[in-house]
């Protein structure tokens, strides 16, 4: 087989892999949005057939042969084709290392764990969920060993979400963030800010209209991106031509859906702006969870909670909710949307305290993998760290250790992505401000400059770059959390006048 034949074959194989993933993702998306409650078993059958097909499409001699020819001739390939072959080979190797039985057993374990967790959370019944924590940790440790027996098991899991990241690096990054953020939290958390109006009842139909307006303000192409409603907001993408976001409306919390739309909109823009030439290949999507979160959290917090953005938002709220917002000034709205206060729930946390929620989870995950924490002392460890880092008492497990779905779904090592994303985003802002008038253009309602900068420096590359390459390439400097600490210090000075 020559190089051209191998490239042709690769294209055919990748198209099949894409089609299989497209079908599976769409079925999963349907499960979250429209499918009837009782459809789970039937869907499970289809998904397990497709998952097996997906495995076979990746792990087979034909693909190995094609990749072998391409990697042998890598110097004659275009940049994109070389990267395609390298990334796909790496994906294949990893997939093959974990035995199929382990993958299936883990799938079954986490399916069950998610159901149990759901009820445990509703009933505040940690004991029923506890055994699953130990089983999931044990399975993940085995999987890490299959993937790379020379590396620490938790480091392997971290690398699954953020390639190139490990505990040594994260300890240093989070150490710096902790030292920078804790004094700020102590300083502002007792200062009062008026925010009563954020809990006023706002008509859901009008909130839907607000979502549409926000999406068009952000420059999201509605021809390739829709919005649905789900319990927990998320973004899904099948290719850059078909991206879906979801939100959840609460009549007494207009900011909740509003910022979900801006956050998920940030994820959507990343996918919508990956390069055409990468579509239907293994390089098509965002490069990592951390970089994806950098985009969503950049739009949600750095842009979405800026004075410039609030100056666009304020007239919309006054027009859509004239009674609810008649006694609120633009400045009061800005301050309320940026109020910082230690709280129990990660997903509702403000920009300042959010990182501490992540650091707590990171430290617990490390201890779960080292054996220092097991299901037996997990809640007390959680509660102790919440007291130590955020100064608050956790009243029950429902609002404590049971609040997130990640662990029940088998994702350990995922949480750090959120904090990394926030910090990447602040560094991107610093670099972007050297090139364009970021907040001036947002204030004038023009997102094209910001979107264009991100598309050009980050989005279009998809998986062409490893996550550790994204910040240095886009910003011209090595990643450092100092930008994030500086950004937050400045922001809080403005919000609190301190
Ligand atoms: Zn997100």
Coordinates of C-alpha atoms and ligand atoms in Angstrom, one line a residue:
X1 CA 0.0 0.0 0.0
X2 CA 1.4 3.4 -0.9
X3 CA 0.9 6.7 0.9
X4 CA -2.0 7.8 -1.3
X5 CA -3.8 4.5 -1.0
X6 CA -3.3 4.6 2.8
X7 CA -4.7 8.2 2.9
X8 CA -7.8 7.1 0.9
X9 CA -8.4 4.1 3.2
X10 CA -7.9 6.3 6.2
X11 CA -10.6 8.7 5.0
X12 CA -13.0 5.8 4.5
X13 CA -12.3 4.4 8.0
X14 CA -12.5 7.8 9.7
X15 CA -15.9 8.5 8.0
X16 CA -17.2 5.2 9.5
X17 CA -15.8 6.1 12.9
X18 CA -17.5 9.5 12.6
X19 CA -20.8 8.0 11.6
X20 CA -20.8 5.6 14.4
X21 CA -20.0 8.3 16.9
X22 CA -22.6 10.6 15.4
X23 CA -25.3 7.9 15.8
X24 CA -24.3 7.2 19.4
X25 CA -24.1 10.9 20.4
X26 CA -27.4 11.6 18.8
X27 CA -29.0 8.7 20.7
X28 CA -27.5 10.0 23.9
X29 CA -28.6 13.5 23.2
X30 CA -32.1 12.3 22.5
X31 CA -32.0 10.5 25.9
X32 CA -31.3 13.7 27.7
X33 CA -33.8 15.8 25.8
X34 CA -36.8 14.1 24.3
X35 CA -36.8 10.3 24.8
X36 CA -39.5 8.9 27.1
X37 CA -38.4 7.9 30.6
X38 CA -39.0 4.2 29.9
X39 CA -36.8 4.0 26.9
X40 CA -33.5 3.3 28.7
X41 CA -33.3 -0.5 28.3
X42 CA -34.1 -0.4 24.6
X43 CA -31.5 2.4 24.1
X44 CA -29.0 0.5 26.1
X45 CA -29.2 -2.4 23.6
X46 CA -28.6 -0.1 20.6
X47 CA -25.8 1.7 22.3
X48 CA -24.0 -1.5 23.3
X49 CA -24.1 -2.8 19.7
X50 CA -22.8 0.6 18.4
X51 CA -20.1 0.7 21.1
X52 CA -18.9 -2.7 20.1
X53 CA -18.9 -1.6 16.4
X54 CA -17.0 1.5 17.5
X55 CA -14.3 -0.6 19.2
X56 CA -14.0 -2.8 16.1
X57 CA -13.7 0.2 13.8
X58 CA -10.7 1.3 15.9
X59 CA -9.0 -1.8 16.9
X60 CA -8.3 -3.9 13.8
X61 CA -5.4 -4.9 11.6
X62 CA -6.6 -2.9 8.6
X63 CA -6.4 0.4 10.4
X64 CA -3.1 -0.6 12.0
X65 CA -1.7 -1.3 8.5
X66 CA -2.9 2.1 7.2
X67 CA -1.4 4.0 10.1
X68 CA 1.8 2.0 9.9
X69 CA 2.3 3.1 6.2
X70 CA 1.5 6.7 7.1
X71 CA 3.7 6.9 10.2
X72 CA 6.6 5.3 8.3
X73 CA 6.2 8.1 5.7
X74 CA 5.3 10.9 8.0
X75 CA 7.8 13.3 6.5
X76 CA 6.0 13.3 3.2
X77 CA 2.6 14.0 4.7
X78 CA 0.8 17.3 5.1
X79 CA 0.8 18.7 8.7
X80 CA -2.9 17.7 9.1
X81 CA -2.4 14.2 7.8
X82 CA 0.6 13.6 9.9
X83 CA -1.2 14.8 13.1
X84 CA -4.2 12.7 12.1
X85 CA -2.2 9.5 11.9
X86 CA -0.3 10.3 15.2
X87 CA -3.5 11.1 17.2
X88 CA -5.5 8.2 15.8
X89 CA -2.6 5.8 16.5
X90 CA -2.4 7.1 20.1
X91 CA -6.2 6.7 20.5
X92 CA -6.1 3.2 19.1
X93 CA -3.2 2.1 21.3
X94 CA -5.0 3.4 24.4
X95 CA -8.3 1.7 23.4
X96 CA -6.5 -1.6 22.9
X97 CA -4.7 -1.6 26.2
X98 CA -7.9 -1.8 28.3
X99 CA -9.5 -5.2 27.9
X100 CA -13.0 -5.1 26.5
X101 CA -14.4 -6.9 29.6
X102 CA -13.1 -4.2 31.8
X103 CA -14.6 -1.5 29.6
X104 CA -18.0 -3.3 29.6
X105 CA -17.9 -3.9 33.3
X106 CA -17.1 -0.3 34.0
X107 CA -19.9 0.8 31.7
X108 CA -22.3 -1.4 33.7
X109 CA -20.9 -0.3 37.0
X110 CA -21.3 3.4 36.2
X111 CA -24.7 3.0 34.7
X112 CA -25.9 1.5 38.0
X113 CA -23.9 4.0 40.1
X114 CA -25.5 6.9 38.3
X115 CA -29.0 5.6 39.1
X116 CA -28.1 4.9 42.7
X117 CA -26.4 8.3 43.1
X118 CA -29.5 10.0 41.7
X119 CA -31.7 8.5 44.3
X120 CA -29.1 8.9 47.0
X121 CA -28.9 12.6 46.3
X122 CA -32.7 13.1 46.4
X123 CA -33.0 11.1 49.6
X124 CA -29.8 12.4 51.3
X125 CA -28.7 8.8 51.6
X126 CA -24.9 8.6 51.3
X127 CA -24.7 5.0 52.6
X128 CA -26.5 3.6 49.6
X129 CA -24.0 5.2 47.2
X130 CA -20.9 4.6 49.3
X131 CA -19.9 1.1 47.9
X132 CA -19.9 2.5 44.4
X133 CA -17.2 5.0 45.2
X134 CA -14.7 2.2 46.2
X135 CA -15.6 0.1 43.2
X136 CA -15.2 3.0 40.8
X137 CA -11.8 4.0 42.3
X138 CA -10.7 0.3 42.1
X139 CA -11.7 0.0 38.4
X140 CA -10.1 3.4 37.4
X141 CA -6.9 2.3 39.1
X142 CA -6.9 -0.9 37.1
X143 CA -7.6 1.0 33.9
X144 CA -4.8 3.4 34.6
X145 CA -2.5 0.5 35.0
X146 CA -3.5 -0.9 31.6
X147 CA -3.0 2.5 30.0
X148 CA 0.5 3.1 31.5
X149 CA 1.7 1.0 34.4
X150 CA 4.8 3.2 34.9
X151 CA 2.8 6.2 35.9
X152 CA 0.9 7.1 39.0
X153 CA -2.7 6.0 38.6
X154 CA -4.3 9.4 39.3
X155 CA -1.8 11.1 36.9
X156 CA -3.1 8.8 34.2
X157 CA -6.7 9.8 34.8
X158 CA -5.8 13.5 34.9
X159 CA -4.1 13.0 31.5
X160 CA -7.3 11.5 30.1
X161 CA -9.0 14.9 30.5
X162 CA -5.9 17.2 30.1
X163 CA -3.1 15.6 28.3
X164 CA 0.3 16.6 29.7
X165 CA -1.2 17.5 33.1
X166 CA -0.2 15.6 36.3
X167 CA -0.3 16.1 40.1
X168 CA 3.2 17.6 40.2
X169 CA 2.1 20.4 37.9
X170 CA -1.4 20.8 39.5
X171 CA 0.0 20.9 43.0
X172 CA 2.1 23.9 42.0
X173 CA -0.7 25.6 40.0
X174 CA -3.4 25.0 42.7
X175 CA -0.9 26.0 45.4
X176 CA -0.5 29.3 43.8
X177 CA -4.2 29.8 43.3
X178 CA -5.0 28.9 46.8
X179 CA -2.4 31.3 48.2
X180 CA -3.7 34.1 45.9
X181 CA -7.4 33.5 46.3
X182 CA -8.0 32.7 49.9
X183 CA -7.1 36.2 51.2
X184 CA -9.4 37.7 48.6
X185 CA -12.2 35.5 49.7
X186 CA -11.8 36.4 53.3
X187 CA -11.7 40.1 52.4
X188 CA -14.9 40.3 50.3
X189 CA -17.1 37.6 51.7
X190 CA -18.6 39.7 54.5
X191 CA -19.1 42.8 52.3
X192 CA -22.8 43.4 51.4
X193 CA -24.1 43.6 47.9
X194 CA -27.7 44.0 46.9
X195 CA -29.0 41.1 44.8
X196 CA -32.6 40.5 45.9
X197 CA -33.9 41.3 42.4
X198 CA -32.0 38.2 41.0
X199 CA -34.6 36.0 42.8
X200 CA -37.7 37.8 41.4
X201 CA -40.0 35.6 39.3
X202 CA -39.4 36.1 35.6
X203 CA -41.7 34.6 32.9
X204 CA -40.1 31.5 31.3
X205 CA -41.3 32.3 27.8
X206 CA -39.5 35.7 28.1
X207 CA -36.4 33.9 29.4
X208 CA -36.5 31.7 26.3
X209 CA -36.5 34.9 24.2
X210 CA -33.6 36.2 26.2
X211 CA -31.7 33.0 25.3
X212 CA -32.3 33.7 21.6
X213 CA -31.1 37.2 21.9
X214 CA -28.0 36.2 23.8
X215 CA -27.1 33.6 21.2
X216 CA -27.4 36.1 18.4
X217 CA -25.4 38.7 20.4
X218 CA -22.6 36.2 20.8
X219 CA -22.6 35.6 17.1
X220 CA -23.7 31.9 17.3
X221 CA -24.7 30.6 13.9
X222 CA -28.3 29.3 14.5
X223 CA -28.2 27.5 11.2
X224 CA -25.7 25.1 12.9
X225 CA -26.6 25.4 16.6
X226 CA -29.8 24.8 18.4
X227 CA -30.9 25.1 22.0
X228 CA -33.0 22.7 24.1
X229 CA -34.0 22.3 27.7
X230 CA -32.5 19.7 30.1
X231 CA -32.1 19.3 33.9
X232 CA -28.4 20.1 33.7
X233 CA -27.2 22.3 30.8
X234 CA -24.6 20.9 28.5
X235 CA -23.2 21.2 25.0
X236 CA -23.0 18.3 22.4
X237 CA -21.4 18.4 19.0
X238 CA -21.6 15.9 16.2
X239 CA -19.4 18.0 13.9
X240 CA -18.9 21.8 13.4
X241 CA -22.1 21.7 11.3
X242 CA -24.3 20.4 14.1
X243 CA -23.8 21.7 17.6
X244 CA -26.5 21.5 20.4
X245 CA -26.6 23.5 23.6
X246 CA -29.1 23.1 26.4
X247 CA -30.2 25.2 29.4
X248 CA -32.5 25.0 32.4
X249 CA -35.1 27.7 33.2
X250 CA -36.0 28.6 36.8
X251 CA -38.7 31.2 37.1
X252 CA -37.0 32.7 40.2
X253 CA -33.4 32.7 39.0
X254 CA -33.1 34.4 35.6
X255 CA -29.3 34.6 35.9
X256 CA -29.0 30.8 36.1
X257 CA -30.2 30.1 32.6
X258 CA -28.8 33.3 31.3
X259 CA -25.3 32.3 32.2
X260 CA -25.8 28.7 31.3
X261 CA -26.6 29.9 27.8
X262 CA -23.5 32.1 27.7
X263 CA -21.3 29.3 29.1
X264 CA -22.6 26.6 26.7
X265 CA -22.5 29.2 24.0
X266 CA -18.7 29.5 24.6
X267 CA -18.4 25.7 24.2
X268 CA -20.5 25.9 21.0
X269 CA -18.4 28.6 19.5
X270 CA -15.3 26.5 20.0
X271 CA -16.8 23.6 18.1
X272 CA -18.5 25.8 15.4
X273 CA -15.1 27.4 14.6
X274 CA -12.9 24.3 14.2
X275 CA -11.5 24.2 10.7
X276 CA -13.4 22.6 7.9
X277 CA -10.5 20.5 6.8
X278 CA -10.6 18.7 10.2
X279 CA -14.2 17.6 10.0
X280 CA -14.9 13.9 10.0
X281 CA -11.4 13.2 11.3
X282 CA -10.1 12.5 14.8
X283 CA -8.9 16.1 15.0
X284 CA -12.3 17.7 14.5
X285 CA -13.3 18.5 18.1
X286 CA -11.9 20.6 21.0
X287 CA -8.6 19.4 22.2
X288 CA -9.3 18.9 25.9
X289 CA -11.8 19.5 28.7
X290 CA -9.6 22.2 30.2
X291 CA -9.3 24.2 26.9
X292 CA -13.0 23.7 26.3
X293 CA -13.8 25.1 29.8
X294 CA -11.4 28.0 29.1
X295 CA -13.8 28.9 26.2
X296 CA -17.0 28.5 28.1
X297 CA -15.8 30.1 31.3
X298 CA -14.2 33.0 29.3
X299 CA -17.5 33.8 27.8
X300 CA -19.5 33.2 30.9
X301 CA -17.3 35.1 33.4
X302 CA -14.7 37.2 31.8
X303 CA -17.0 38.5 29.0
X304 CA -20.4 37.8 30.4
X305 CA -19.9 39.3 33.8
X306 CA -17.9 42.4 32.6
X307 CA -19.3 45.9 32.8
X308 CA -19.3 46.0 28.9
X309 CA -21.5 42.9 28.6
X310 CA -23.8 44.0 31.4
X311 CA -24.3 47.3 29.5
X312 CA -25.8 45.2 26.7
X313 CA -27.7 42.9 29.0
X314 CA -29.3 45.5 31.2
X315 CA -31.5 47.0 28.5
X316 CA -32.6 43.5 27.5
X317 CA -33.7 42.7 31.0
X318 CA -35.5 46.1 31.4
X319 CA -37.4 45.4 28.2
X320 CA -38.3 41.8 28.8
X321 CA -39.0 42.1 32.6
X322 CA -40.0 45.8 33.0
X323 CA -41.7 45.3 36.4
X324 CA -39.0 43.0 37.9
X325 CA -36.1 45.3 36.9
X326 CA -37.7 48.7 37.2
X327 CA -35.9 49.6 40.5
X328 CA -32.5 48.2 39.5
X329 CA -29.7 50.3 38.1
X330 CA -27.1 48.9 35.6
X331 CA -24.4 49.3 38.3
X332 CA -26.5 47.3 40.8
X333 CA -27.0 44.6 38.2
X334 CA -23.2 44.4 37.5
X335 CA -22.4 44.1 41.2
X336 CA -25.1 41.5 41.9
X337 CA -23.9 39.3 39.1
X338 CA -20.4 39.5 40.5
X339 CA -21.2 39.0 44.1
X340 CA -18.6 36.7 45.8
X341 CA -19.6 34.6 48.7
X342 CA -18.5 31.1 50.0
X343 CA -21.3 28.7 49.3
X344 CA -22.1 25.0 49.4
X345 CA -22.8 24.2 45.7
X346 CA -20.1 24.2 43.1
X347 CA -22.4 24.9 40.1
X348 CA -23.9 27.9 41.8
X349 CA -20.5 29.3 43.0
X350 CA -19.3 32.7 42.0
X351 CA -16.2 33.3 39.9
X352 CA -13.9 33.9 43.0
X353 CA -14.9 31.0 45.2
X354 CA -15.4 28.5 42.4
X355 CA -11.8 27.5 42.2
X356 CA -11.8 26.5 45.9
X357 CA -14.6 24.0 45.2
X358 CA -12.4 22.4 42.5
X359 CA -9.3 22.3 44.7
X360 CA -11.3 20.5 47.4
X361 CA -12.4 17.9 44.9
X362 CA -8.9 17.5 43.4
X363 CA -7.3 17.0 46.9
X364 CA -10.0 14.4 47.7
X365 CA -9.5 12.5 44.4
X366 CA -5.8 12.3 45.1
X367 CA -6.5 10.9 48.5
X368 CA -9.1 8.4 47.1
X369 CA -6.4 7.1 44.7
X370 CA -3.7 6.9 47.4
X371 CA -6.1 5.1 49.7
X372 CA -5.9 7.8 52.4
X373 CA -9.7 8.4 51.8
X374 CA -12.2 5.6 51.1
X375 CA -16.0 5.7 51.0
X376 CA -15.9 5.3 54.9
X377 CA -14.3 8.7 55.6
X378 CA -15.2 10.6 52.4
X379 CA -18.1 12.7 53.7
X380 CA -16.1 13.8 56.8
X381 CA -13.1 14.7 54.6
X382 CA -15.3 16.7 52.3
X383 CA -16.9 18.6 55.2
X384 CA -13.6 19.2 56.8
X385 CA -12.1 20.8 53.6
X386 CA -15.2 22.9 53.1
X387 CA -14.7 24.3 56.6
X388 CA -11.0 24.8 56.1
X389 CA -11.0 26.4 52.6
X390 CA -14.4 28.2 52.4
X391 CA -15.2 28.6 56.1
X392 CA -18.6 26.9 55.8
X393 CA -20.4 24.1 57.5
X394 CA -21.9 21.4 55.3
X395 CA -25.4 20.6 56.7
X396 CA -26.0 17.3 54.8
X397 CA -24.4 15.1 52.2
X398 CA -27.0 16.1 49.6
X399 CA -25.5 19.6 49.6
X400 CA -22.1 18.1 50.3
X401 CA -20.4 15.0 48.8
X402 CA -23.4 13.9 46.8
X403 CA -23.9 17.1 44.9
X404 CA -22.0 16.3 41.7
X405 CA -22.7 13.6 39.1
X406 CA -19.0 13.2 38.0
X407 CA -17.8 10.5 40.3
X408 CA -20.9 8.3 39.8
X409 CA -20.3 8.6 36.1
X410 CA -16.7 7.3 36.6
X411 CA -15.0 10.7 36.0
X412 CA -12.2 11.2 38.4
X413 CA -9.5 13.7 37.3
X414 CA -12.1 15.7 35.4
X415 CA -12.7 18.5 38.0
X416 CA -9.4 20.2 37.6
X417 CA -10.3 21.1 34.0
X418 CA -12.8 23.7 35.2
X419 CA -10.2 25.6 37.3
X420 CA -7.5 25.2 34.6
X421 CA -10.1 26.6 32.1
X422 CA -10.7 29.7 34.2
X423 CA -7.0 30.3 34.5
X424 CA -6.3 29.7 30.8
X425 CA -9.1 32.1 30.0
X426 CA -7.6 34.9 32.1
X427 CA -4.2 34.5 30.3
X428 CA -6.0 34.6 27.0
X429 CA -7.7 37.9 27.9
X430 CA -4.3 39.5 28.8
X431 CA -3.0 38.4 25.4
X432 CA -6.1 39.4 23.5
X433 CA -6.1 42.9 25.0
X434 CA -2.8 43.6 23.4
X435 CA -4.3 42.9 20.0
X436 CA -7.9 44.3 20.2
X437 CA -10.1 46.5 22.3
X438 CA -11.9 43.6 24.0
X439 CA -14.4 45.4 26.2
X440 CA -14.9 48.3 23.8
X441 CA -16.1 46.0 21.1
X442 CA -18.3 44.0 23.5
X443 CA -19.8 47.2 24.7
X444 CA -20.7 48.2 21.2
X445 CA -22.4 44.8 20.7
X446 CA -19.7 43.5 18.3
X447 CA -18.5 40.0 19.3
X448 CA -16.7 39.5 15.9
X449 CA -13.4 40.7 17.1
X450 CA -13.3 38.5 20.2
X451 CA -14.7 35.5 18.3
X452 CA -12.3 36.1 15.5
X453 CA -9.3 36.2 17.9
X454 CA -10.3 33.0 19.6
X455 CA -11.1 31.3 16.3
X456 CA -7.8 32.2 14.8
X457 CA -5.6 31.4 17.9
X458 CA -7.5 28.5 19.4
X459 CA -10.7 27.2 17.9
X460 CA -9.6 26.4 14.3
X461 CA -6.9 24.1 15.5
X462 CA -9.2 21.5 17.1
X463 CA -7.0 18.6 18.2
X464 CA -4.1 19.8 16.0
X465 CA -2.6 21.1 19.2
X466 CA -2.1 19.3 22.5
X467 CA -3.7 21.2 25.4
X468 CA -0.3 22.2 26.9
X469 CA 0.5 23.9 23.5
X470 CA -2.6 26.0 23.3
X471 CA -1.9 28.7 25.8
X472 CA 1.8 29.3 24.8
X473 CA 0.9 29.4 21.1
X474 CA -2.1 31.7 21.6
X475 CA -0.7 33.9 24.2
X476 CA 3.0 33.9 23.5
X477 CA 3.9 33.0 27.1
X478 CA 4.0 29.8 29.2
X479 CA 0.9 29.1 31.2
X480 CA 0.8 30.7 34.6
X481 CA -2.1 31.1 37.1
X482 CA -0.8 34.6 38.0
X483 CA -3.0 36.1 35.2
X484 CA -6.1 34.7 36.8
X485 CA -5.2 35.9 40.3
X486 CA -4.5 39.4 38.9
X487 CA -7.7 39.4 36.9
X488 CA -9.8 38.5 39.9
X489 CA -8.1 41.0 42.2
X490 CA -8.8 43.8 39.7
X491 CA -12.3 42.7 39.1
X492 CA -13.1 42.5 42.8
X493 CA -11.6 46.0 43.4
X494 CA -14.1 47.3 40.9
X495 CA -17.1 45.3 42.2
X496 CA -16.5 46.0 45.8
X497 CA -14.7 49.3 45.6
X498 CA -11.9 47.9 47.8
Ligands
LIG1 ZN1 -18.7 23.7 30.6

